[in-house]
Amino acid sequence: GSLEKALAENARTRLPSPDIEDIRAKMAQQLEKSLGDGSLEKALAENAKTKQASPDIEDIRLKMAQQLEKSLTDGSLEKALAENARAKQSSPDIEDIRAKMA
């Protein structure tokens, strides 16, 4: 209803170029073909399946925030950072390795 009215009004106010009309005709033909052979429905179903299978970025952000808060309260973040610092201190410096190899 209202979409058709808006599209018709928009079409009346704009004078399309021949190239645009050619593109529109080709797109309409392709849409009709894909509707007829079922490829449009198949593509839409695959797209919907992909969206359901992929996690929402907001869910990932929320889980990461919860994990960070948990690691802060239980001390595991501090422990991991301390272990990382100790490992860096005990590992040989790249310059020391280069000096030994020379």
C-alpha atoms as a printed R data frame, in Angstrom:
    type eleno elety resid chain resno      x       y       z
1   ATOM     1    CA   GLY     A     1  0.000   0.000   0.000
2   ATOM     2    CA   SER     A     2  2.030   2.947   1.242
3   ATOM     3    CA   LEU     A     3  5.306   1.581  -0.148
4   ATOM     4    CA   GLU     A     4  3.769   1.327  -3.611
5   ATOM     5    CA   LYS     A     5  2.463   4.900  -3.340
6   ATOM     6    CA   ALA     A     6  5.876   6.179  -2.267
7   ATOM     7    CA   LEU     A     7  7.628   4.326  -5.072
8   ATOM     8    CA   ALA     A     8  5.133   5.573  -7.656
9   ATOM     9    CA   GLU     A     9  5.489   9.154  -6.419
10  ATOM    10    CA   ASN     A    10  9.256   8.872  -6.450
11  ATOM    11    CA   ALA     A    11  9.162   7.500  -9.997
12  ATOM    12    CA   ARG     A    12  6.998  10.425 -11.131
13  ATOM    13    CA   THR     A    13  9.281  13.056  -9.612
14  ATOM    14    CA   ARG     A    14 12.489  11.663 -11.096
15  ATOM    15    CA   LEU     A    15 13.232  11.269 -14.761
16  ATOM    16    CA   PRO     A    16 15.376   8.145 -14.999
17  ATOM    17    CA   SER     A    17 18.218   7.947 -17.469
18  ATOM    18    CA   PRO     A    18 18.151   5.201 -20.112
19  ATOM    19    CA   ASP     A    19 20.978   3.390 -18.314
20  ATOM    20    CA   ILE     A    20 18.998   3.311 -15.083
21  ATOM    21    CA   GLU     A    21 15.940   1.995 -16.911
22  ATOM    22    CA   ASP     A    22 18.048  -0.748 -18.481
23  ATOM    23    CA   ILE     A    23 19.438  -1.725 -15.074
24  ATOM    24    CA   ARG     A    24 15.962  -1.728 -13.564
25  ATOM    25    CA   ALA     A    25 14.634  -3.940 -16.356
26  ATOM    26    CA   LYS     A    26 17.516  -6.400 -15.939
27  ATOM    27    CA   MET     A    27 17.045  -6.477 -12.166
28  ATOM    28    CA   ALA     A    28 13.312  -7.076 -12.560
29  ATOM    29    CA   GLN     A    29 14.007  -9.937 -14.978
30  ATOM    30    CA   GLN     A    30 16.557 -11.458 -12.597
31  ATOM    31    CA   LEU     A    31 14.153 -11.140  -9.666
32  ATOM    32    CA   GLU     A    32 11.369 -12.818 -11.631
33  ATOM    33    CA   LYS     A    33 13.727 -15.599 -12.714
34  ATOM    34    CA   SER     A    34 15.001 -16.206  -9.171
35  ATOM    35    CA   LEU     A    35 11.441 -16.238  -7.851
36  ATOM    36    CA   GLY     A    36 10.425 -18.729 -10.506
37  ATOM    37    CA   ASP     A    37 13.300 -21.177 -10.105
38  ATOM    38    CA   GLY     A    38 13.429 -21.018  -6.293
39  ATOM    39    CA   SER     A    39 16.954 -19.616  -6.085
40  ATOM    40    CA   LEU     A    40 15.792 -16.483  -4.251
41  ATOM    41    CA   GLU     A    41 14.058 -18.527  -1.571
42  ATOM    42    CA   LYS     A    42 17.116 -20.767  -1.231
43  ATOM    43    CA   ALA     A    43 19.457 -17.776  -0.891
44  ATOM    44    CA   LEU     A    44 17.227 -16.149   1.707
45  ATOM    45    CA   ALA     A    45 17.034 -19.400   3.695
46  ATOM    46    CA   GLU     A    46 20.833 -19.792   3.633
47  ATOM    47    CA   ASN     A    47 21.262 -16.193   4.753
48  ATOM    48    CA   ALA     A    48 18.838 -16.716   7.631
49  ATOM    49    CA   LYS     A    49 20.655 -19.899   8.652
50  ATOM    50    CA   THR     A    50 24.011 -18.093   8.625
51  ATOM    51    CA   LYS     A    51 22.665 -15.289  10.784
52  ATOM    52    CA   GLN     A    52 21.323 -17.797  13.319
53  ATOM    53    CA   ALA     A    53 24.606 -19.715  13.411
54  ATOM    54    CA   SER     A    54 26.859 -16.683  13.902
55  ATOM    55    CA   PRO     A    55 26.968 -15.252  17.413
56  ATOM    56    CA   ASP     A    56 25.832 -11.708  17.915
57  ATOM    57    CA   ILE     A    57 28.693  -9.309  18.579
58  ATOM    58    CA   GLU     A    58 26.821  -7.874  21.548
59  ATOM    59    CA   ASP     A    59 26.612 -11.352  23.105
60  ATOM    60    CA   ILE     A    60 30.363 -11.791  22.669
61  ATOM    61    CA   ARG     A    61 31.048  -8.376  24.199
62  ATOM    62    CA   LEU     A    62 28.825  -9.186  27.179
63  ATOM    63    CA   LYS     A    63 30.495 -12.565  27.760
64  ATOM    64    CA   MET     A    64 33.955 -10.990  27.564
65  ATOM    65    CA   ALA     A    65 32.957  -8.298  30.059
66  ATOM    66    CA   GLN     A    66 31.565 -10.912  32.442
67  ATOM    67    CA   GLN     A    67 34.740 -13.011  32.149
68  ATOM    68    CA   LEU     A    68 36.930  -9.967  32.798
69  ATOM    69    CA   GLU     A    69 34.878  -9.009  35.855
70  ATOM    70    CA   LYS     A    70 35.050 -12.571  37.167
71  ATOM    71    CA   SER     A    71 38.822 -12.763  36.671
72  ATOM    72    CA   LEU     A    72 39.233  -9.454  38.480
73  ATOM    73    CA   THR     A    73 37.204 -10.591  41.494
74  ATOM    74    CA   ASP     A    74 38.663 -14.092  41.822
75  ATOM    75    CA   GLY     A    75 42.267 -12.965  41.316
76  ATOM    76    CA   SER     A    76 42.923 -15.067  38.240
77  ATOM    77    CA   LEU     A    77 43.695 -12.007  36.090
78  ATOM    78    CA   GLU     A    78 46.282 -10.748  38.551
79  ATOM    79    CA   LYS     A    79 47.823 -14.223  38.750
80  ATOM    80    CA   ALA     A    80 48.012 -14.545  34.960
81  ATOM    81    CA   LEU     A    81 49.594 -11.106  34.622
82  ATOM    82    CA   ALA     A    82 52.172 -11.909  37.322
83  ATOM    83    CA   GLU     A    83 53.048 -15.215  35.629
84  ATOM    84    CA   ASN     A    84 53.440 -13.440  32.305
85  ATOM    85    CA   ALA     A    85 55.720 -10.823  33.871
86  ATOM    86    CA   ARG     A    86 57.863 -13.537  35.476
87  ATOM    87    CA   ALA     A    87 58.125 -15.402  32.177
88  ATOM    88    CA   LYS     A    88 59.270 -12.259  30.397
89  ATOM    89    CA   GLN     A    89 61.909 -11.595  33.056
90  ATOM    90    CA   SER     A    90 63.308 -15.102  32.904
91  ATOM    91    CA   SER     A    91 63.357 -15.378  29.093
92  ATOM    92    CA   PRO     A    92 66.578 -14.357  27.411
93  ATOM    93    CA   ASP     A    93 66.678 -11.022  25.683
94  ATOM    94    CA   ILE     A    94 66.841 -11.151  21.878
95  ATOM    95    CA   GLU     A    95 70.085  -9.158  21.963
96  ATOM    96    CA   ASP     A    96 71.633 -11.767  24.273
97  ATOM    97    CA   ILE     A    97 70.671 -14.507  21.840
98  ATOM    98    CA   ARG     A    98 72.117 -12.576  18.899
99  ATOM    99    CA   ALA     A    99 75.361 -11.982  20.834
100 ATOM   100    CA   LYS     A   100 75.697 -15.689  21.620
101 ATOM   101    CA   MET     A   101 75.113 -16.631  17.990
102 ATOM   102    CA   ALA     A   102 77.745 -14.186  16.656
